[in-house]
Tab-separated table of C-alpha atoms in Angstrom:
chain	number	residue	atom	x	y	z
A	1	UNK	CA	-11.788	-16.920	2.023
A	2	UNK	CA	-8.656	-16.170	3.873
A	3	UNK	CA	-10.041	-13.068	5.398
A	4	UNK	CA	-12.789	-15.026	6.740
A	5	UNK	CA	-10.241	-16.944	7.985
A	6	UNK	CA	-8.813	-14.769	9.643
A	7	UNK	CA	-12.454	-13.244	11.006
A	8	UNK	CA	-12.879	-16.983	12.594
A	9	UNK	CA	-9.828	-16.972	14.291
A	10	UNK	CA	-9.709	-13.435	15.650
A	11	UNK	CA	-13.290	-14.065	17.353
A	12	UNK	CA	-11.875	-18.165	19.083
A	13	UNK	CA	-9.080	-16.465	19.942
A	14	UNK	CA	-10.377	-13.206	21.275
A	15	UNK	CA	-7.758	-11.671	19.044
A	16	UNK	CA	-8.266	-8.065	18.146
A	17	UNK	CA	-8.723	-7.603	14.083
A	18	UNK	CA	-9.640	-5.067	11.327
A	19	UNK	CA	-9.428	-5.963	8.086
A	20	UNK	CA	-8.582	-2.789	5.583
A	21	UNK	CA	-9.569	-3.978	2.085
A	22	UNK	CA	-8.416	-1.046	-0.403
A	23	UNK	CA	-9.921	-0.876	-3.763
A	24	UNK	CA	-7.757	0.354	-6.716
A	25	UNK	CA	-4.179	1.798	-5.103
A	26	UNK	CA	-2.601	4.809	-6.541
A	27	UNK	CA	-0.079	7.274	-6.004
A	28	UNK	CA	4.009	7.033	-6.619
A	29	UNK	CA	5.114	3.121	-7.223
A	30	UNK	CA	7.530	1.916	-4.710
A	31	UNK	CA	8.359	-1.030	-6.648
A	32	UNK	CA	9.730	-1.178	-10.412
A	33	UNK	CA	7.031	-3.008	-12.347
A	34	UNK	CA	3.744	-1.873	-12.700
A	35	UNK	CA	0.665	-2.967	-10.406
A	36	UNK	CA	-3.011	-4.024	-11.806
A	37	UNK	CA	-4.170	0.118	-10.205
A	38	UNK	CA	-0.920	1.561	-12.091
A	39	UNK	CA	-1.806	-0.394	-15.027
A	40	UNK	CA	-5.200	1.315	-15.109
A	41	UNK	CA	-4.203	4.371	-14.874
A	42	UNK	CA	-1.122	3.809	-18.029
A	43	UNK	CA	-4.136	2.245	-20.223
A	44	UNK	CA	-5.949	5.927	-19.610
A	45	UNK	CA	-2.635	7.705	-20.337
A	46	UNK	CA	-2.262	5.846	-23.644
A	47	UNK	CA	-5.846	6.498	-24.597
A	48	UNK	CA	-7.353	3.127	-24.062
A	49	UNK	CA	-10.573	3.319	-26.287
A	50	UNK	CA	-12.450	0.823	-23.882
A	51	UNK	CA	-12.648	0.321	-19.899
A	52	UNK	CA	-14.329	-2.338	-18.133
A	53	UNK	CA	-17.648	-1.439	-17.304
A	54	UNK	CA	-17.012	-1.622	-14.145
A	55	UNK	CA	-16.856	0.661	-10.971
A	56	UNK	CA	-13.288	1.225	-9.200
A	57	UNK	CA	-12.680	2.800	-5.596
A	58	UNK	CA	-9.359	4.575	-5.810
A	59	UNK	CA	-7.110	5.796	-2.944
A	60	UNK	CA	-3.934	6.955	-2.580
A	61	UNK	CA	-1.439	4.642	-1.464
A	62	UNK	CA	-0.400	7.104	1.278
A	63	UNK	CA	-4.246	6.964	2.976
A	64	UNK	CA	-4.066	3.096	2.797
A	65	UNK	CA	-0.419	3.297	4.986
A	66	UNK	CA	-2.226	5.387	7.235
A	67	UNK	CA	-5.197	3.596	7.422
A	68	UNK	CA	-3.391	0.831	8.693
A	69	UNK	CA	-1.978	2.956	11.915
A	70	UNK	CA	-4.772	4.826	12.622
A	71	UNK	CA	-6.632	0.675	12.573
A	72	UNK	CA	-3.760	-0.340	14.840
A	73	UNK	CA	-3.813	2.686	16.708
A	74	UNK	CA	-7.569	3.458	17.810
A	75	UNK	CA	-9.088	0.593	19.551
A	76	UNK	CA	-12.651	1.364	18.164
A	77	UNK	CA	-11.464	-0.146	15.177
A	78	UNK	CA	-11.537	-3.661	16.359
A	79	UNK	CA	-13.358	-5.960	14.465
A	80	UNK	CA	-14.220	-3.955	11.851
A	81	UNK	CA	-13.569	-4.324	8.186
A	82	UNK	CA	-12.402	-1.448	6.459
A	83	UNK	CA	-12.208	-0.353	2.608
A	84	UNK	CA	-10.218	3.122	2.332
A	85	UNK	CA	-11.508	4.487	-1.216
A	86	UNK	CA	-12.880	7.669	-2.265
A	87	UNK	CA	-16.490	6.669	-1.914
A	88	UNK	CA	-16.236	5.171	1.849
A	89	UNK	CA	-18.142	6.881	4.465
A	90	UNK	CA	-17.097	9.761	5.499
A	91	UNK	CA	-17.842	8.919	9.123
A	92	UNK	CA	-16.358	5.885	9.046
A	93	UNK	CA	-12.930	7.440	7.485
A	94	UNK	CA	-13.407	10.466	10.031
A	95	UNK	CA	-13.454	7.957	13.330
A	96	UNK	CA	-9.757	6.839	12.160
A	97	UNK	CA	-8.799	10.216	11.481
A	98	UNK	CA	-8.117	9.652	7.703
A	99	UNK	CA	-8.256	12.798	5.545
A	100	UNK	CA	-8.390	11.550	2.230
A	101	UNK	CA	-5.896	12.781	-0.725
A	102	UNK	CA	-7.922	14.400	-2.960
A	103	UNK	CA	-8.241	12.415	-6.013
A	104	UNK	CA	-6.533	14.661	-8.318
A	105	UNK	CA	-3.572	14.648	-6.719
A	106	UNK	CA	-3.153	11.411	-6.231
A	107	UNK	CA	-3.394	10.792	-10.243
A	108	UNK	CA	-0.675	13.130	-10.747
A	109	UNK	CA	1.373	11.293	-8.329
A	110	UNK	CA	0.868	8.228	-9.946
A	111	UNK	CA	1.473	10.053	-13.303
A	112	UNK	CA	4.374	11.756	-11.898
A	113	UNK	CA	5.844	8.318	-10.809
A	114	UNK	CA	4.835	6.231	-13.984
A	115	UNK	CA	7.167	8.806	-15.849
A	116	UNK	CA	9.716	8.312	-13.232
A	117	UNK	CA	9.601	4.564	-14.030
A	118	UNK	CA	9.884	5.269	-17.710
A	119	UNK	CA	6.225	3.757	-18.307
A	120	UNK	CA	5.654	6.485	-20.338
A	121	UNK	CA	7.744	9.536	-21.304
A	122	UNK	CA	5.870	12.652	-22.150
């Protein structure tokens, strides 16, 4: 609702937009307290015997940050909604010059950081 919003405005005003829309976010924490994608991944950890049937785009926190410059930085991204995950198009990702994280590495940053938090200590 907001982001179409935000759509309507951008186009009256002749305002340049992208919206970047990232599914689950993972990686290291910045802030103390655990976040809904963090949360996922501690339920795993912990040997969660069920998981929503449901199906999750991850990225790494670090490809969202740039995601956002390379939006703001290359005006072909104007007015063009973005969702940085590991199942976007490749194209798409490519023409902002985004190299994913491979998604290994980003769960063992976001284990890595969950045991810096003392969310789990193994």
């Amino acid at each position: 609702m907001a982001e179409d919003a935000a759509w309507k405005f951008s186009k009256e005003k002749g305002v340049d937009m992208v919206a970047i829309n990232p599914g689950m976010v993972i990686g290291p924490l910045l802030q103390p307290t655990l976040n809904t994608s963090a949360a996922a991944v501690l339920s795993l950890i912990k040997g969660v015997q069920t998981f929503p049937n449901a199906t999750f785009g991850w990225v790494n926190v670090k490809d969202v940050a740039n995601a956002h410059i390379q939006a703001f930085e290359i005006p072909s991204a104007n007015d063009k909604p973005y969702v940085p995950t590991y199942q976007v198009s490749k194209e798409k990702a490519r023409s902002l010059g985004i190299e994913f994280i491979p998604l290994d590495v980003s769960l063992k940053e976001t284990v890595e950081s969950l045991k810096e938090k003392r969310f789990v200590d193994f």
